[in-house]
């Protein structure tokens, strides 16, 4: 019986272990076995590795993946868009499956908060068959019902993994906190989510985009993406000074839309200061529970803010992300985020590199 | 020269002084001199009295007022709705005037955040002529451009003052955080704003309304207004216990809309717990800066909340409030809030009564 | 082998035929066999009978049905809401099943326009096994994936069938053309859809509802439902006269929302005249292609109207309809619409009665 | 006394007359006397000239004008944006003034349908003092309350007049029928409104824009503006053929948003065919009453369309238009629309040129 190698998180903050799992024999209807071509390291993976989110271990991480279909189960003949699907096709997929039956899926039409949602690379214990539910592996077995997307030939794997779940997350976020064309938009953070939010803001017709983040190599990416103003958090480490710089760019009353993509909870208080009265403040970066802040709710009332949260995304947003990536300049910009590549055996180094903010985007090429 | 008596706030937390001001001689175009029939004590007045908001003193407080027109300046022949207006008419008016020219009034179409807005009973130093800019007085002089509303004969003064600025505030709030018919709505607080929010929620078709507040005489009002479930904050003083009671009424996932009308900043953290994922959370009660709370922004992201602030109201909302008051049962319910009446000389007692939560609604009858 | 009797449309505008079909033997997973208690005659059924919509024949009509579960296939243990489901339960169901996979279901999140949607009582040729796909029969076989709703014990069958698909249609329509509380709403038509739209308008907080329709027994129903003004199309047969009556009720500029529930295409031109500038005009009654009108598109631009169409409904709207029916007065009002009952053998008489506008609501009790 | 020359419409479809009017002596407070630099010929002017809209005559037409301030009345010291304003400044202005007091201005917050709105170049009888209320003249006298905008130095007069009221009209239209980024948008018509709608669609992030119009020199402009697909109405004169071409570009189900900017009423029926089910159809071109069409309202219901009208614009939209014109490429594109210039004496030729569709944009340079 042939086996499949995977890098497995077996203990928090410890080196990943390379383990071998049996390759699935016959596939059940609707399943797909995919050979991984490239797996992105998401910032969330670092949080998982550090034990900051409630997950089962051992787990094969990796929820931003591109691969080629090796085998399909009965009935799997079309991708999510209705395109024909067959072995050999290069694909990506939505990282989680909503049940379609719970209170949130049905009554509230809000599948991102599905009560029993499971995500590849996060929610599956790899001790349990069929084991192969994450991207840090030679192969992954996709469940029936996974939203699979065939990648157009003209769209490089690097673009898709470079955009990763950051782009779909940003697209969903902006759906919840819509940007009107002509808006002034501030993006806090220049990690993958910040850059993706910047791309979406530009696509949505922001008249002016102001990005505040770092380190310098990521600010350079923000400039290449098209930010009108780029501010280095380090160069202006004082909060008041930073606020002055941002307001100089937005106009004295602040921005119409502020998108927090930082993750540090303090960024929320800072972002509120960038909001004009009545602004939308999209809190997009607080995926991990990184603790409390001292917060004045009077500000929400007085400035009549809209503080809007957004969690994950639906397959519709993968569809839109791929369409965006095919357009114009974005294909290159997102591919250009990838600066570090590691083989499966060096998955640890990939995590460490991501954790240290040294990379644009880090990927595993098994 | 005849004079006009007023109760004047001359020092914070000190007894109001009765002062006499000269009655205006000739009126300028568009002005109106109104004999006050009844002036409501708003919770904000207590905050003003305690010096918790930045205002000039001395000031004649009173921004919820009904009176009869005595004299009008040239050109003032119609009320805001276009009805003919003349001396003898019973009227109320929007408490503030937006400039119509600033960034918020013009570019952002958001006059509630007018940069130079002034409010009767709050923003005018009564040392400065023409002095009479608040409702705690025998007469008030309305500026040209004030949105004056003639009160229909069938609508008692008690209903209008009983509703006060709480109703217009709630109407504006729900405009910003719309209730969809069939929604489950939780209202935190049973002060005037809470009861008004309850009324608006019922009018907007809430399928179920859950009110949490106190003391008992105000819970009784909430029941009379039509709340489906009424919970006493005292009877269930433990946070987890309270949450359990609220969720038992809303359904296990929480409410579609939660309206905070408490004012204590802690109510914000409690209210978030009553929200289903994806809910709207209208932060309506944090008018005064009552300090910071320890707050976890991860919740906003994870529950994908919409936390929405709302400040003040526009004349349009007074128009809607009066229309609501004319309808059905509301006329009686809001008039029934008034439990305590004081003459001008006892304005202090009125403030003290309001501060002590002993009344439904307290008014001054000069 | 036992058989099931059904009233079958075998030729347009001809008497229905009573035919017998084999009762299904073993049920496939997820299927349900339901004994029909009551089947409503929808106005659409008359259109189908007259051959005005493209359907296969022979067909067992009937898409507004309540029955009791006799048998269930494997895996069908919960209703759409997650309540346990078992033989003996009284149920109703969404009349159509969206595929969940097509362009409209997926990309546009708009399952009412599913490209391959099939509806019970409309889209199934009864010559083809398993035959039993309509409500005019002793039993109906529900496909796996049907959105089945267990009816609460306190909700009479008459209320559910009396509301029929009219209520779910109105709920979906008002979701697309939202009523804001305080709106003035005109409903054109007092058939089941008109009355249902009236109920939804009242629930959504319409400040004033004006209904124009007939004949007198249906106007009486509109009054009972709570319409503020009821106008008889016959008493005011002249268009200008009618418009004058309607505007006298709405106010001189017209209504904020007008809901067309008539079906005659001319009603569209009349309804536009009831709209204030900027109004929403929900075109809800034009389900059948009843031909063209002479129409001036300049009116749409000049009055800056929103003319909004709405087709069918989703299971979510059945959920909301049942919740509405459980509330307050609606249970009785909708049950009260039912004026005529016929056995299966007299299904023709049921159709003729409905066609002749002689009934409130006509039903078949097999 | 000095005089001002103007080209006056004195009889429909007759040559304009050059008349002389007295130059205003002292200006009233808030007024401005502006020397006209350039006046655009709007398609509406042709309709006015042909007597197709109800206007007073004689009238000085011209509602798309740029000029330099010669004198200002007391108190006019700032433009609409709050910038200082003084003689010598180059300005443009909103063509109409809403009253701020009527039902639509106040209660419905919809000033574009102000009940007493008057527009420069359209609504003022030039026999009545002060005569100078249109742009086809050496000077124009602006009323107090006019929304005047100082034009930034880097923005050429040609860009502003080239964009004309078409751009503000399109901006308001798209505010009423919002484009979501990623939408597929069809624009019907390549006149000034069509090109402006195309620009707004691109700014708003349309993923694909399809323009159908003519003649060839205007299609070339559409290409330069950035349309992804340009279809010649003449080359594909058959309706079915045209539809096939459009759907080949949009995808088989049609566009998410269709913007009608043609003016011929038949374009409405054609545009509906370009709509996917559930699409927004912005009826923007039907400013003149050009008669009725044979129209099937069943389509609105079945395709669940949103047919949205839009009339005129507010000063806010002039603000946004100027901001757009300052951005990127638009400055040049709109300036490039101007192909024909005429002196005041040849205003007739300007009208005839515009009527004959021979020009891009025609202007008068007095």
CSV table of C-alpha atoms in Angstrom, one decimal, chain B:
chain,number,residue,atom,x,y,z
B,1,UNK,CA,-39.9,96.2,30.4
B,2,UNK,CA,-41.3,92.8,31.2
B,3,UNK,CA,-39.1,90.0,32.3
B,4,UNK,CA,-39.0,86.2,31.9
B,5,UNK,CA,-38.1,83.9,34.7
B,6,UNK,CA,-35.8,80.9,34.2
B,7,UNK,CA,-34.2,78.2,36.3
B,8,UNK,CA,-30.5,78.5,35.5
B,9,UNK,CA,-27.6,76.1,36.0
B,10,UNK,CA,-24.8,78.4,37.3
B,11,UNK,CA,-22.6,75.9,39.0
B,12,UNK,CA,-22.3,72.1,38.5
B,13,UNK,CA,-24.2,70.0,41.1
B,14,UNK,CA,-25.5,73.1,42.8
B,15,UNK,CA,-29.1,74.2,43.1
B,16,UNK,CA,-30.4,75.9,40.0
B,17,UNK,CA,-31.0,79.7,40.4
B,18,UNK,CA,-34.1,81.4,39.4
B,19,UNK,CA,-33.1,84.4,37.3
B,20,UNK,CA,-35.0,87.0,35.4
B,21,UNK,CA,-34.1,88.0,31.8
B,22,UNK,CA,-35.6,90.8,29.7
B,23,UNK,CA,-38.3,89.7,27.4
B,24,UNK,CA,-37.2,90.1,23.8
B,25,UNK,CA,-38.6,93.3,22.2
B,26,UNK,CA,-39.0,93.1,18.5
B,27,UNK,CA,-38.4,89.7,17.0
B,28,UNK,CA,-36.0,89.2,14.1
B,29,UNK,CA,-37.3,87.6,10.9
B,30,UNK,CA,-38.0,83.9,11.4
B,31,UNK,CA,-37.8,83.9,15.2
B,32,UNK,CA,-40.6,82.8,17.5
B,33,UNK,CA,-41.2,83.6,21.1
B,34,UNK,CA,-42.9,80.6,22.9
B,35,UNK,CA,-44.6,80.5,26.3
B,36,UNK,CA,-43.5,77.2,27.8
B,37,UNK,CA,-46.3,74.8,28.8
B,38,UNK,CA,-44.2,71.9,29.9
B,39,UNK,CA,-40.5,71.0,29.9
B,40,UNK,CA,-39.2,67.5,30.2
B,41,UNK,CA,-36.2,66.5,32.3
B,42,UNK,CA,-34.0,64.4,30.2
B,43,UNK,CA,-31.4,62.0,31.7
B,44,UNK,CA,-28.8,64.1,29.8
B,45,UNK,CA,-29.8,67.1,31.9
B,46,UNK,CA,-28.6,65.2,34.9
B,47,UNK,CA,-25.3,64.6,33.2
B,48,UNK,CA,-25.1,68.3,32.3
B,49,UNK,CA,-25.9,69.2,35.9
B,50,UNK,CA,-23.2,66.9,37.1
B,51,UNK,CA,-20.7,68.5,34.7
B,52,UNK,CA,-20.1,65.3,32.8
B,53,UNK,CA,-20.5,66.9,29.4
B,54,UNK,CA,-18.6,70.0,28.0
B,55,UNK,CA,-21.1,72.9,28.1
B,56,UNK,CA,-21.0,76.6,28.8
B,57,UNK,CA,-22.5,77.9,32.0
B,58,UNK,CA,-24.6,79.6,33.1
B,59,UNK,CA,-27.1,77.7,30.9
B,60,UNK,CA,-30.9,77.4,30.9
B,61,UNK,CA,-31.4,73.7,30.5
B,62,UNK,CA,-34.4,72.0,28.9
B,63,UNK,CA,-34.5,70.6,25.3
B,64,UNK,CA,-37.8,68.7,25.5
B,65,UNK,CA,-40.4,71.4,25.5
B,66,UNK,CA,-43.9,72.1,24.5
B,67,UNK,CA,-45.3,75.6,24.5
B,68,UNK,CA,-47.6,78.1,22.8
B,69,UNK,CA,-46.4,80.7,20.3
B,70,UNK,CA,-46.7,84.2,21.6
B,71,UNK,CA,-45.1,86.1,18.8
B,72,UNK,CA,-43.4,85.4,15.5
B,73,UNK,CA,-40.8,87.3,13.5
B,74,UNK,CA,-41.4,88.2,9.9
B,75,UNK,CA,-41.7,85.4,7.5
B,76,UNK,CA,-42.5,82.7,10.0
B,77,UNK,CA,-45.8,81.6,8.6
B,78,UNK,CA,-45.5,77.8,8.3
B,79,UNK,CA,-44.2,75.0,10.5
B,80,UNK,CA,-41.7,72.5,9.3
B,81,UNK,CA,-44.4,70.4,7.8
B,82,UNK,CA,-45.8,73.3,5.9
B,83,UNK,CA,-48.8,73.8,8.1
B,84,UNK,CA,-49.8,77.4,8.8
B,85,UNK,CA,-48.3,78.7,12.0
B,86,UNK,CA,-49.5,81.6,14.2
B,87,UNK,CA,-49.5,82.9,17.7
B,88,UNK,CA,-51.6,80.7,20.0
B,89,UNK,CA,-50.5,77.5,18.3
B,90,UNK,CA,-49.2,74.8,20.5
B,91,UNK,CA,-45.8,73.6,19.3
B,92,UNK,CA,-42.6,71.6,19.8
B,93,UNK,CA,-39.4,71.8,18.0
B,94,UNK,CA,-36.2,70.0,17.1
B,95,UNK,CA,-33.7,70.7,19.9
B,96,UNK,CA,-30.8,71.5,17.6
B,97,UNK,CA,-30.1,73.3,14.3
B,98,UNK,CA,-27.6,71.9,11.8
B,99,UNK,CA,-25.7,74.5,9.8
B,100,UNK,CA,-26.4,72.9,6.5
B,101,UNK,CA,-23.0,73.9,5.2
B,102,UNK,CA,-20.3,71.9,6.9
B,103,UNK,CA,-18.5,68.7,5.8
B,104,UNK,CA,-21.0,66.5,7.6
B,105,UNK,CA,-24.1,68.5,6.7
B,106,UNK,CA,-23.2,68.7,3.0
B,107,UNK,CA,-20.7,66.2,1.8
B,108,UNK,CA,-21.7,63.3,4.0
B,109,UNK,CA,-25.4,64.2,4.3
B,110,UNK,CA,-25.2,63.5,8.0
B,111,UNK,CA,-26.4,66.6,9.9
B,112,UNK,CA,-26.5,64.9,13.2
B,113,UNK,CA,-22.8,65.3,13.3
B,114,UNK,CA,-22.9,68.9,12.1
B,115,UNK,CA,-19.6,70.5,13.1
B,116,UNK,CA,-21.2,73.6,14.6
B,117,UNK,CA,-24.6,72.3,15.8
B,118,UNK,CA,-26.1,74.1,18.8
B,119,UNK,CA,-28.8,72.7,20.9
B,120,UNK,CA,-31.4,74.5,23.0
B,121,UNK,CA,-31.0,73.8,26.7
B,122,UNK,CA,-27.4,72.7,26.2
B,123,UNK,CA,-25.1,74.9,24.1
B,124,UNK,CA,-26.2,78.5,24.8
B,125,UNK,CA,-24.6,80.7,27.5
B,126,UNK,CA,-27.6,82.4,29.2
B,127,UNK,CA,-25.5,85.4,30.1
B,128,UNK,CA,-25.5,86.3,26.4
B,129,UNK,CA,-28.5,87.9,24.8
B,130,UNK,CA,-31.1,87.0,24.0
B,131,UNK,CA,-30.6,84.6,26.9
B,132,UNK,CA,-33.8,82.6,26.5
B,133,UNK,CA,-32.5,79.4,24.8
B,134,UNK,CA,-33.7,76.7,27.2
B,135,UNK,CA,-37.0,75.1,28.3
B,136,UNK,CA,-36.6,75.5,32.0
B,137,UNK,CA,-38.2,79.0,31.7
B,138,UNK,CA,-41.4,80.8,31.3
B,139,UNK,CA,-40.6,81.6,27.7
B,140,UNK,CA,-38.1,80.5,25.1
B,141,UNK,CA,-36.9,82.4,22.0
B,142,UNK,CA,-36.5,80.1,19.0
B,143,UNK,CA,-33.9,81.1,16.3
B,144,UNK,CA,-34.8,81.5,12.7
B,145,UNK,CA,-34.4,78.1,11.1
B,146,UNK,CA,-35.6,76.1,14.0
B,147,UNK,CA,-37.7,73.1,12.9
B,148,UNK,CA,-41.0,73.9,14.6
B,149,UNK,CA,-43.9,71.5,14.6
B,150,UNK,CA,-47.5,72.5,15.3
B,151,UNK,CA,-48.9,69.8,17.6
B,152,UNK,CA,-52.2,68.4,16.4
B,153,UNK,CA,-55.1,69.2,18.7
B,154,UNK,CA,-55.8,65.5,19.4
B,155,UNK,CA,-52.3,65.0,20.7
B,156,UNK,CA,-51.8,65.9,24.4
B,157,UNK,CA,-48.8,67.9,25.6
B,158,UNK,CA,-48.1,65.0,28.0
B,159,UNK,CA,-47.6,62.6,25.2
B,160,UNK,CA,-45.1,64.8,23.4
B,161,UNK,CA,-43.1,65.6,26.5
B,162,UNK,CA,-43.5,62.1,27.9
B,163,UNK,CA,-41.8,60.8,24.7
B,164,UNK,CA,-39.3,63.6,24.8
B,165,UNK,CA,-36.0,63.3,22.9
B,166,UNK,CA,-35.9,59.7,23.8
B,167,UNK,CA,-38.4,58.8,21.1
B,168,UNK,CA,-36.7,60.8,18.4
B,169,UNK,CA,-33.3,59.4,19.5
B,170,UNK,CA,-34.7,55.9,19.2
B,171,UNK,CA,-36.2,56.5,15.8
B,172,UNK,CA,-32.9,57.8,14.5
B,173,UNK,CA,-31.1,54.9,16.1
B,174,UNK,CA,-33.3,52.3,14.5
B,175,UNK,CA,-32.9,54.1,11.2
B,176,UNK,CA,-29.2,53.4,11.4
B,177,UNK,CA,-29.7,49.9,12.7
B,178,UNK,CA,-32.9,48.8,10.9
B,179,UNK,CA,-35.1,46.2,12.5
B,180,UNK,CA,-36.6,43.8,10.0
B,181,UNK,CA,-40.1,42.7,10.7
B,182,UNK,CA,-40.1,39.3,12.5
B,183,UNK,CA,-36.8,40.1,14.3
B,184,UNK,CA,-36.2,39.2,17.9
B,185,UNK,CA,-35.2,42.3,19.7
B,186,UNK,CA,-33.6,42.8,23.1
B,187,UNK,CA,-33.8,46.2,24.7
B,188,UNK,CA,-31.3,46.9,27.5
B,189,UNK,CA,-32.7,49.6,29.9
B,190,UNK,CA,-36.1,50.8,30.8
B,191,UNK,CA,-35.5,54.5,31.1
B,192,UNK,CA,-37.1,56.8,28.6
B,193,UNK,CA,-34.8,55.8,25.8
B,194,UNK,CA,-35.3,52.1,26.5
B,195,UNK,CA,-39.1,52.4,26.5
B,196,UNK,CA,-39.0,54.5,23.3
B,197,UNK,CA,-36.7,51.9,21.7
B,198,UNK,CA,-39.2,49.3,22.7
B,199,UNK,CA,-42.1,51.2,21.1
B,200,UNK,CA,-40.1,51.6,17.9
B,201,UNK,CA,-39.2,47.9,17.9
B,202,UNK,CA,-42.9,47.0,18.2
B,203,UNK,CA,-43.9,49.4,15.5
B,204,UNK,CA,-41.2,48.0,13.3
B,205,UNK,CA,-42.6,44.5,13.6
B,206,UNK,CA,-40.4,42.8,16.0
B,207,UNK,CA,-41.7,39.3,16.5
B,208,UNK,CA,-40.5,39.2,20.0
B,209,UNK,CA,-39.3,41.9,22.4
B,210,UNK,CA,-37.3,41.2,25.5
B,211,UNK,CA,-36.6,44.0,27.9
B,212,UNK,CA,-34.1,44.0,30.7
B,213,UNK,CA,-34.1,46.8,33.2
B,214,UNK,CA,-35.6,48.2,36.4
B,215,UNK,CA,-36.7,49.4,38.9
B,216,UNK,CA,-40.1,47.6,39.1
B,217,UNK,CA,-42.3,50.6,38.3
B,218,UNK,CA,-40.4,51.0,35.0
B,219,UNK,CA,-40.6,47.3,34.2
B,220,UNK,CA,-44.4,47.7,34.6
B,221,UNK,CA,-44.3,50.4,32.0
B,222,UNK,CA,-42.4,48.1,29.7
B,223,UNK,CA,-45.1,45.5,30.1
B,224,UNK,CA,-47.8,48.1,29.4
B,225,UNK,CA,-45.8,49.2,26.3
B,226,UNK,CA,-46.1,45.6,25.1
B,227,UNK,CA,-42.8,43.9,25.8
B,228,UNK,CA,-43.1,40.1,25.4
B,229,UNK,CA,-40.6,39.4,28.2
B,230,UNK,CA,-39.5,41.7,31.0
B,231,UNK,CA,-36.5,40.8,33.1
B,232,UNK,CA,-35.5,42.6,36.3
B,233,UNK,CA,-31.8,43.4,36.4
B,234,UNK,CA,-32.0,43.3,40.2
B,235,UNK,CA,-33.7,39.9,40.5
B,236,UNK,CA,-31.0,38.5,38.3
B,237,UNK,CA,-28.0,40.4,39.3
B,238,UNK,CA,-25.6,37.8,38.2
B,239,UNK,CA,-24.4,38.3,34.7
B,240,UNK,CA,-24.5,34.6,33.7
B,241,UNK,CA,-27.9,34.2,35.2
B,242,UNK,CA,-29.2,37.3,33.4
B,243,UNK,CA,-27.8,36.0,30.1
B,244,UNK,CA,-29.5,32.7,30.7
B,245,UNK,CA,-32.9,34.5,31.3
B,246,UNK,CA,-32.5,36.6,28.2
B,247,UNK,CA,-31.5,33.7,25.9
B,248,UNK,CA,-34.4,31.6,27.3
B,249,UNK,CA,-36.6,34.3,25.8
B,250,UNK,CA,-34.7,35.1,22.6
B,251,UNK,CA,-33.9,31.5,21.6
B,252,UNK,CA,-30.5,29.9,22.2
B,253,UNK,CA,-28.4,31.9,19.8
B,254,UNK,CA,-29.6,35.3,20.9
B,255,UNK,CA,-31.4,38.2,19.3
B,256,UNK,CA,-31.3,39.6,15.8
B,257,UNK,CA,-31.1,43.2,17.2
B,258,UNK,CA,-30.0,44.4,20.6
B,259,UNK,CA,-30.5,48.0,21.6
B,260,UNK,CA,-28.4,49.3,24.5
B,261,UNK,CA,-30.2,52.1,26.3
B,262,UNK,CA,-28.5,52.0,29.7
B,263,UNK,CA,-25.7,54.4,29.7
B,264,UNK,CA,-23.4,52.4,32.0
B,265,UNK,CA,-20.5,51.3,29.8
B,266,UNK,CA,-20.6,47.8,31.2
B,267,UNK,CA,-24.0,47.3,29.4
B,268,UNK,CA,-22.1,47.1,26.1
B,269,UNK,CA,-20.3,44.0,27.1
B,270,UNK,CA,-23.4,42.5,28.4
B,271,UNK,CA,-25.4,43.4,25.3
B,272,UNK,CA,-22.9,41.7,23.0
B,273,UNK,CA,-23.7,38.4,24.9
B,274,UNK,CA,-27.4,38.8,23.9
B,275,UNK,CA,-26.5,39.0,20.2
B,276,UNK,CA,-26.8,36.1,17.9
B,277,UNK,CA,-23.9,35.9,15.5
B,278,UNK,CA,-24.3,38.5,12.8
B,279,UNK,CA,-26.7,40.6,14.9
B,280,UNK,CA,-27.0,44.3,14.9
B,281,UNK,CA,-26.0,45.9,18.2
B,282,UNK,CA,-27.2,49.4,18.5
B,283,UNK,CA,-25.2,51.3,21.1
B,284,UNK,CA,-27.7,54.1,21.8
B,285,UNK,CA,-27.2,54.9,25.5
B,286,UNK,CA,-23.6,56.0,25.7
B,287,UNK,CA,-24.3,59.7,25.3
B,288,UNK,CA,-22.1,60.7,28.2
B,289,UNK,CA,-18.5,59.7,28.4
B,290,UNK,CA,-18.9,57.3,31.4
B,291,UNK,CA,-15.4,55.8,31.1
B,292,UNK,CA,-13.8,52.7,29.6
B,293,UNK,CA,-14.5,49.0,29.7
B,294,UNK,CA,-12.4,46.0,29.3
B,295,UNK,CA,-13.4,44.8,25.8
B,296,UNK,CA,-12.5,41.9,23.6
B,297,UNK,CA,-12.5,42.9,19.9
B,298,UNK,CA,-12.1,39.3,18.9
B,299,UNK,CA,-15.8,38.9,19.6
B,300,UNK,CA,-16.7,41.5,17.0
B,301,UNK,CA,-14.8,39.5,14.4
B,302,UNK,CA,-15.9,36.1,15.5
B,303,UNK,CA,-19.6,36.8,15.9
B,304,UNK,CA,-19.4,39.1,12.9
B,305,UNK,CA,-21.4,41.7,14.7
B,306,UNK,CA,-22.6,45.1,13.5
B,307,UNK,CA,-22.0,47.5,16.4
B,308,UNK,CA,-23.7,50.7,15.4
B,309,UNK,CA,-23.7,54.1,17.1
B,310,UNK,CA,-26.3,56.8,16.7
B,311,UNK,CA,-26.2,60.4,17.8
B,312,UNK,CA,-29.1,62.7,18.1
B,313,UNK,CA,-31.7,63.1,15.4
B,314,UNK,CA,-32.9,65.3,12.6
B,315,UNK,CA,-36.2,67.2,12.2
B,316,UNK,CA,-37.4,64.3,10.0
B,317,UNK,CA,-37.3,62.1,13.1
B,318,UNK,CA,-39.5,64.6,15.1
B,319,UNK,CA,-41.9,64.4,12.3
B,320,UNK,CA,-42.0,60.6,12.5
B,321,UNK,CA,-42.2,60.7,16.3
B,322,UNK,CA,-45.3,62.9,16.3
B,323,UNK,CA,-46.9,60.6,13.7
B,324,UNK,CA,-46.2,57.6,15.9
B,325,UNK,CA,-47.6,59.4,18.9
B,326,UNK,CA,-50.8,60.1,17.0
B,327,UNK,CA,-51.2,56.5,16.3
B,328,UNK,CA,-53.0,53.9,18.3
B,329,UNK,CA,-51.9,53.3,21.8
B,330,UNK,CA,-48.7,55.2,21.9
B,331,UNK,CA,-50.3,58.5,22.8
B,332,UNK,CA,-51.4,57.1,26.1
B,333,UNK,CA,-48.4,55.1,26.9
B,334,UNK,CA,-46.0,57.9,26.6
B,335,UNK,CA,-48.2,60.4,28.4
B,336,UNK,CA,-48.4,57.7,31.1
B,337,UNK,CA,-44.7,57.9,31.6
B,338,UNK,CA,-45.0,61.3,33.3
B,339,UNK,CA,-45.2,60.7,37.1
B,340,UNK,CA,-43.8,63.8,38.6
B,341,UNK,CA,-44.5,67.5,37.9
B,342,UNK,CA,-42.7,70.5,39.4
B,343,UNK,CA,-43.1,74.3,39.1
B,344,UNK,CA,-40.1,76.2,37.8
B,345,UNK,CA,-39.0,77.1,41.3
B,346,UNK,CA,-38.6,73.4,42.1
B,347,UNK,CA,-36.5,72.6,39.1
B,348,UNK,CA,-33.9,71.2,41.5
B,349,UNK,CA,-36.3,68.7,42.8
B,350,UNK,CA,-37.1,67.7,39.3
B,351,UNK,CA,-33.5,67.0,38.6
B,352,UNK,CA,-33.0,65.2,41.9
B,353,UNK,CA,-36.1,63.0,41.2
B,354,UNK,CA,-34.8,62.1,37.8
B,355,UNK,CA,-31.3,61.4,39.1
B,356,UNK,CA,-32.7,59.0,41.7
B,357,UNK,CA,-34.6,56.9,39.2
B,358,UNK,CA,-37.7,57.4,41.3
B,359,UNK,CA,-39.9,58.7,38.5
B,360,UNK,CA,-41.2,57.6,35.2
B,361,UNK,CA,-40.7,60.9,33.5
B,362,UNK,CA,-40.4,64.2,35.4
B,363,UNK,CA,-41.5,67.5,34.0
B,364,UNK,CA,-41.5,71.2,34.8
B,365,UNK,CA,-44.7,73.1,34.4
B,366,UNK,CA,-43.6,76.8,34.6
